[in-house]
CSV table of C-alpha atoms and ligand atoms in Angstrom, one decimal:
chain,number,residue,atom,x,y,z
U,1,ALA,CA,121.2,90.7,133.7
U,2,LEU,CA,120.8,89.8,137.4
U,3,LEU,CA,118.3,92.0,139.2
U,4,ALA,CA,118.6,93.0,142.8
U,5,PRO,CA,116.0,91.4,145.1
U,6,ALA,CA,114.2,94.7,145.7
U,7,SER,CA,113.3,94.8,142.0
U,8,ARG,CA,111.7,91.3,142.2
U,9,PRO,CA,109.2,91.7,145.0
U,10,LEU,CA,107.1,88.8,143.8
U,11,ALA,CA,110.0,86.3,143.9
U,12,GLY,CA,108.7,83.0,145.5
U,13,ARG,CA,105.1,83.9,144.7
U,14,HIS,CA,102.9,81.9,142.3
U,15,VAL,CA,100.5,84.0,140.3
U,16,LEU,CA,97.9,82.6,137.9
U,17,VAL,CA,96.6,84.6,135.0
U,18,THR,CA,93.9,83.8,132.4
U,19,ALA,CA,93.8,85.6,129.1
U,20,GLY,CA,92.2,85.6,125.7
U,21,PRO,CA,88.8,84.4,124.5
U,22,THR,CA,87.4,81.0,124.8
U,23,HIS,CA,86.1,79.2,121.7
U,24,GLU,CA,82.9,77.2,122.2
U,25,PRO,CA,82.4,74.8,119.2
U,26,ILE,CA,79.1,74.6,117.4
U,27,ASP,CA,80.2,71.8,115.1
U,28,PRO,CA,83.7,70.7,113.9
U,29,VAL,CA,84.1,73.9,111.8
U,30,ARG,CA,82.3,76.7,113.8
U,31,TYR,CA,82.5,78.3,117.2
U,32,ILE,CA,81.1,81.2,119.3
U,33,ALA,CA,83.5,83.4,121.1
U,34,ASN,CA,83.9,86.8,122.8
U,35,ARG,CA,86.1,89.4,121.2
U,36,SER,CA,89.5,89.5,122.9
U,37,SER,CA,93.0,90.1,121.6
U,38,GLY,CA,94.7,88.7,124.7
U,39,ARG,CA,97.0,91.7,124.7
U,40,GLN,CA,96.1,93.0,128.2
U,41,GLY,CA,96.3,89.6,129.9
U,42,TYR,CA,99.6,88.7,128.2
U,43,ALA,CA,101.1,92.1,129.2
U,44,ILE,CA,100.0,91.4,132.8
U,45,ALA,CA,101.6,87.9,132.9
U,46,GLU,CA,104.8,89.4,131.5
U,47,ALA,CA,104.8,92.2,134.1
U,48,LEU,CA,104.2,89.8,137.0
U,49,ALA,CA,107.0,87.5,135.8
U,50,ARG,CA,109.3,90.6,135.5
U,51,LEU,CA,108.7,91.3,139.2
U,52,GLY,CA,109.8,87.8,140.0
U,53,ALA,CA,106.6,85.8,140.2
U,54,ARG,CA,106.3,82.2,139.1
U,55,THR,CA,103.6,83.0,136.5
U,56,THR,CA,101.2,80.5,135.0
U,57,LEU,CA,99.2,81.8,132.0
U,58,VAL,CA,96.1,79.9,131.0
U,59,THR,CA,95.2,81.2,127.6
U,60,GLY,CA,92.5,80.8,125.1
U,61,PRO,CA,93.3,80.9,121.4
U,62,VAL,CA,95.3,84.1,120.5
U,63,GLY,CA,98.2,84.6,118.1
U,64,LEU,CA,100.5,86.1,120.6
U,65,PRO,CA,104.0,84.9,121.6
U,66,THR,CA,104.5,83.5,125.1
U,67,PRO,CA,105.7,86.3,127.4
U,68,LEU,CA,109.2,85.9,128.7
U,69,GLY,CA,109.5,83.7,131.8
U,70,VAL,CA,105.9,82.6,131.8
U,71,ARG,CA,104.5,79.1,131.9
U,72,ARG,CA,101.8,79.0,129.3
U,73,ILE,CA,98.9,76.5,129.2
U,74,ASP,CA,96.8,76.6,126.0
U,75,VAL,CA,93.1,75.8,126.2
U,76,GLU,CA,90.1,76.3,123.8
U,77,THR,CA,86.8,76.2,125.8
U,78,ALA,CA,85.6,77.6,129.1
U,79,ASP,CA,85.4,74.1,130.5
U,80,GLU,CA,89.0,73.4,129.6
U,81,MET,CA,90.0,76.8,131.0
U,82,ALA,CA,88.2,76.0,134.3
U,83,ALA,CA,90.0,72.6,134.5
U,84,ALA,CA,93.4,74.1,133.7
U,85,VAL,CA,92.9,76.9,136.3
U,86,ALA,CA,91.8,74.4,139.0
U,87,ALA,CA,94.9,72.2,138.2
U,88,ALA,CA,97.2,75.2,138.4
U,89,LEU,CA,96.1,76.2,141.9
U,90,PRO,CA,97.2,76.9,144.6
U,91,ALA,CA,98.4,80.4,143.9
U,92,ASP,CA,99.2,83.5,145.9
U,93,ALA,CA,97.2,85.7,143.5
U,94,ALA,CA,95.0,85.1,140.6
U,95,VAL,CA,94.2,87.6,137.8
U,96,MET,CA,91.4,86.6,135.6
U,97,VAL,CA,91.6,88.6,132.4
U,98,ALA,CA,90.1,86.1,130.0
U,99,ALA,CA,87.0,87.0,128.1
U,100,VAL,CA,85.3,83.7,128.8
U,101,ALA,CA,82.3,82.9,126.7
U,102,ASP,CA,79.2,82.9,129.0
U,103,TRP,CA,77.6,80.1,127.1
U,104,ARG,CA,78.5,77.0,125.2
U,105,VAL,CA,76.6,74.8,122.7
U,106,ALA,CA,76.0,71.1,122.9
U,107,PRO,CA,78.1,70.7,119.7
U,108,ALA,CA,77.0,68.7,116.7
U,109,MET,CA,79.3,65.7,115.8
U,110,HIS,CA,79.2,66.6,112.1
U,111,LYS,CA,79.3,69.8,110.2
U,112,ILE,CA,75.8,71.4,110.1
U,113,LYS,CA,74.8,71.8,106.5
U,114,LYS,CA,72.8,74.6,105.0
U,115,GLY,CA,69.6,74.1,103.2
U,116,SER,CA,67.3,72.6,105.8
U,117,GLY,CA,66.6,75.9,107.5
U,118,ALA,CA,68.7,77.9,109.9
U,119,PRO,CA,69.7,75.8,112.9
U,120,THR,CA,68.6,76.7,116.5
U,121,LEU,CA,71.4,76.8,119.0
U,122,SER,CA,70.5,75.9,122.5
U,123,LEU,CA,73.0,77.5,124.9
U,124,ILE,CA,74.3,76.1,128.2
U,125,GLU,CA,75.8,78.5,130.8
U,126,ASN,CA,79.6,78.0,131.3
U,127,PRO,CA,81.2,77.7,134.7
U,128,ASP,CA,82.3,81.0,136.3
U,129,ILE,CA,86.0,80.6,136.7
U,130,LEU,CA,86.5,83.8,138.6
U,131,ALA,CA,83.8,82.9,141.1
U,132,ALA,CA,85.3,79.4,141.5
U,133,VAL,CA,88.8,80.8,142.2
U,134,SER,CA,87.3,83.3,144.7
U,135,HIS,CA,85.8,80.3,146.6
U,136,ALA,CA,88.7,77.9,146.1
U,137,VAL,CA,90.3,76.1,149.2
U,138,PRO,CA,92.9,77.2,149.7
U,139,ARG,CA,92.0,80.6,148.2
U,140,PRO,CA,94.6,82.8,146.6
U,141,ARG,CA,95.2,85.7,148.9
U,142,LEU,CA,94.3,88.2,146.2
U,143,VAL,CA,91.8,87.5,143.5
U,144,VAL,CA,91.4,90.0,140.7
U,145,GLY,CA,88.7,90.1,138.0
U,146,PHE,CA,88.3,92.2,134.9
U,147,ALA,CA,85.1,93.7,133.7
U,148,ALA,CA,84.6,95.0,130.2
U,149,GLU,CA,81.5,97.2,130.2
U,150,THR,CA,79.8,99.5,127.8
U,151,GLU,CA,77.7,101.5,130.3
U,152,HIS,CA,77.4,102.1,134.1
U,153,VAL,CA,81.0,100.8,134.3
U,154,ILE,CA,81.7,101.5,138.0
U,155,GLU,CA,78.3,100.3,139.2
U,156,HIS,CA,78.5,97.1,137.3
U,157,ALA,CA,82.1,96.5,138.5
U,158,LYS,CA,81.1,96.9,142.1
U,159,ALA,CA,78.2,94.5,141.7
U,160,LYS,CA,80.5,92.0,140.1
U,161,LEU,CA,83.0,92.3,142.9
U,162,LEU,CA,80.4,91.3,145.4
U,163,ARG,CA,78.6,88.7,143.3
U,164,LYS,CA,81.8,86.8,142.4
U,165,GLY,CA,83.6,87.2,145.8
U,166,CYS,CA,86.8,88.6,144.4
U,167,ASP,CA,89.0,91.3,145.9
U,168,TRP,CA,89.5,93.7,143.1
U,169,ILE,CA,87.8,94.4,139.7
U,170,VAL,CA,89.7,96.1,137.0
U,171,ALA,CA,86.9,97.7,135.0
U,172,ASN,CA,87.2,99.3,131.6
U,173,ASP,CA,84.8,101.0,129.3
U,174,VAL,CA,85.0,99.1,126.0
U,175,SER,CA,82.7,101.6,124.2
U,176,GLN,CA,85.8,103.8,124.2
U,177,GLY,CA,87.5,101.8,121.4
U,178,VAL,CA,90.1,100.1,123.5
U,179,MET,CA,89.3,96.5,122.4
U,180,GLY,CA,92.2,95.0,120.4
U,181,GLY,CA,94.1,98.3,120.5
U,182,PRO,CA,97.4,99.2,122.2
U,183,ALA,CA,96.0,101.3,125.0
U,184,ASN,CA,93.5,100.9,127.9
U,185,GLN,CA,91.8,103.1,130.4
U,186,VAL,CA,90.8,101.3,133.6
U,187,HIS,CA,89.2,101.8,137.0
U,188,LEU,CA,90.6,99.8,139.9
U,189,VAL,CA,87.6,98.9,142.0
U,190,THR,CA,88.3,97.5,145.5
U,191,ARG,CA,86.3,97.1,148.6
U,192,ASP,CA,87.8,100.4,149.8
U,193,GLY,CA,86.9,102.5,146.7
U,194,VAL,CA,87.6,103.3,143.1
U,195,GLU,CA,90.8,104.6,141.5
U,196,THR,CA,90.5,105.9,137.9
U,197,TRP,CA,93.8,105.4,136.1
U,198,PRO,CA,94.9,107.5,133.1
U,199,ARG,CA,94.6,106.0,129.6
U,200,ASP,CA,97.9,104.4,128.9
U,201,ALA,CA,99.6,101.6,126.9
U,202,LYS,CA,98.4,98.2,127.9
U,203,GLU,CA,102.0,97.3,129.0
U,204,ARG,CA,102.0,100.3,131.4
U,205,VAL,CA,98.6,99.4,132.8
U,206,ALA,CA,100.0,95.9,133.3
U,207,ALA,CA,103.1,97.2,135.0
U,208,GLY,CA,101.0,99.4,137.3
U,209,LEU,CA,98.7,96.5,138.2
U,210,ALA,CA,101.7,94.1,138.8
U,211,GLU,CA,103.2,96.7,141.2
U,212,ARG,CA,99.9,96.9,143.1
U,213,ILE,CA,99.7,93.2,143.4
U,214,ALA,CA,103.2,93.1,144.7
U,215,ASP,CA,102.3,95.7,147.3
U,216,ALA,CA,99.2,93.8,148.3
U,217,LEU,CA,101.0,90.5,148.7
U,218,GLY,CA,104.0,92.1,150.4
U,219,ALA,CA,101.7,93.7,153.0
U,220,GLU,CA,101.0,90.3,154.6
U,221,SER,CA,103.1,87.3,155.6
B,301,CTP,N1,84.7,85.2,134.1
B,301,CTP,C1,85.1,83.9,134.4
B,301,CTP,N2,84.3,82.9,133.9
B,301,CTP,C2,83.2,83.1,133.3
B,301,CTP,C3,82.8,84.4,133.0
B,301,CTP,C4,83.6,85.5,133.4
B,301,CTP,O1,86.2,83.7,135.0
B,301,CTP,N3,82.4,82.1,132.9
B,301,CTP,C5,85.6,86.3,134.6
B,301,CTP,C6,86.3,87.1,133.6
B,301,CTP,O2,87.6,86.6,133.3
B,301,CTP,C7,86.4,88.5,134.3
B,301,CTP,C8,85.2,88.5,135.2
B,301,CTP,O3,84.8,87.2,135.3
B,301,CTP,O4,87.5,88.5,135.1
B,301,CTP,C9,84.0,89.3,134.7
B,301,CTP,O5,83.6,88.8,133.4
B,301,CTP,P1,82.3,89.5,132.8
B,301,CTP,O6,82.0,88.8,131.5
B,301,CTP,O7,82.5,91.0,132.8
B,301,CTP,O8,81.2,89.1,133.9
B,301,CTP,P2,79.9,88.2,133.9
B,301,CTP,O9,79.7,87.7,135.2
B,301,CTP,O10,80.0,87.1,132.8
B,301,CTP,O11,78.8,89.3,133.5
B,301,CTP,P3,78.3,89.8,132.1
B,301,CTP,O12,79.0,89.2,131.0
B,301,CTP,O13,76.8,89.5,132.1
B,301,CTP,O14,78.6,91.3,132.2
B,302,CA,CA1,80.5,87.5,130.6
């Protein structure tokens, strides 16, 4: 069905979303990764597309179908995600939902075999994609990060906002059993303050965030 322009407030805007985990190979058969179902990020990409945005979804490995109307770019590692994000810019807004692995391993060429003692992994810090987007030229007008925390949720989110140079942080308390599940309970942390949203289905949290992004982009130019 054709939608009236008023229901597509993001028409003509390009929005970039990251979602899912990254996988950092240890050897050809093993990897390290963060826990992430990708559900919240995919729901956000779908909600943005529904509001008319040209939506690019850079996704780590998850078994989810591509959201309707979204251009999807599959990556595996944080380095690949960083490169795909840089290539997808410029954007009017960026929403970095991915659970990027903080470290990678200098991977072994061949499968590590048992029997000669447990291997020691030396870890190398991965690029911070959110911080890079926050300092990109030209910079998206709105840069949104996520923060999954298990304690001091708001304080950690405020510190992350300042450290990374983004505009908003969507913070959630993952000690509340939301990871991988259908619902989420988030706090929207901006430079102006904190809004605590009710626990709701990830699709409804996504719809609420997409509306807020449309409002923020609509307020200027
Ligand atoms: N992020 C990113 N690139 C990274 C690490 C994180 O883009 N290498 C993004 C995430 O997508 C998220 C935000 O930064 O939007 C916060 O991620 P988080 O892991 O909470 O922050 P860190 O700075 O890695 O801090 P820590 O894991 O120590 O809490
Ligand atoms: Ca991290």
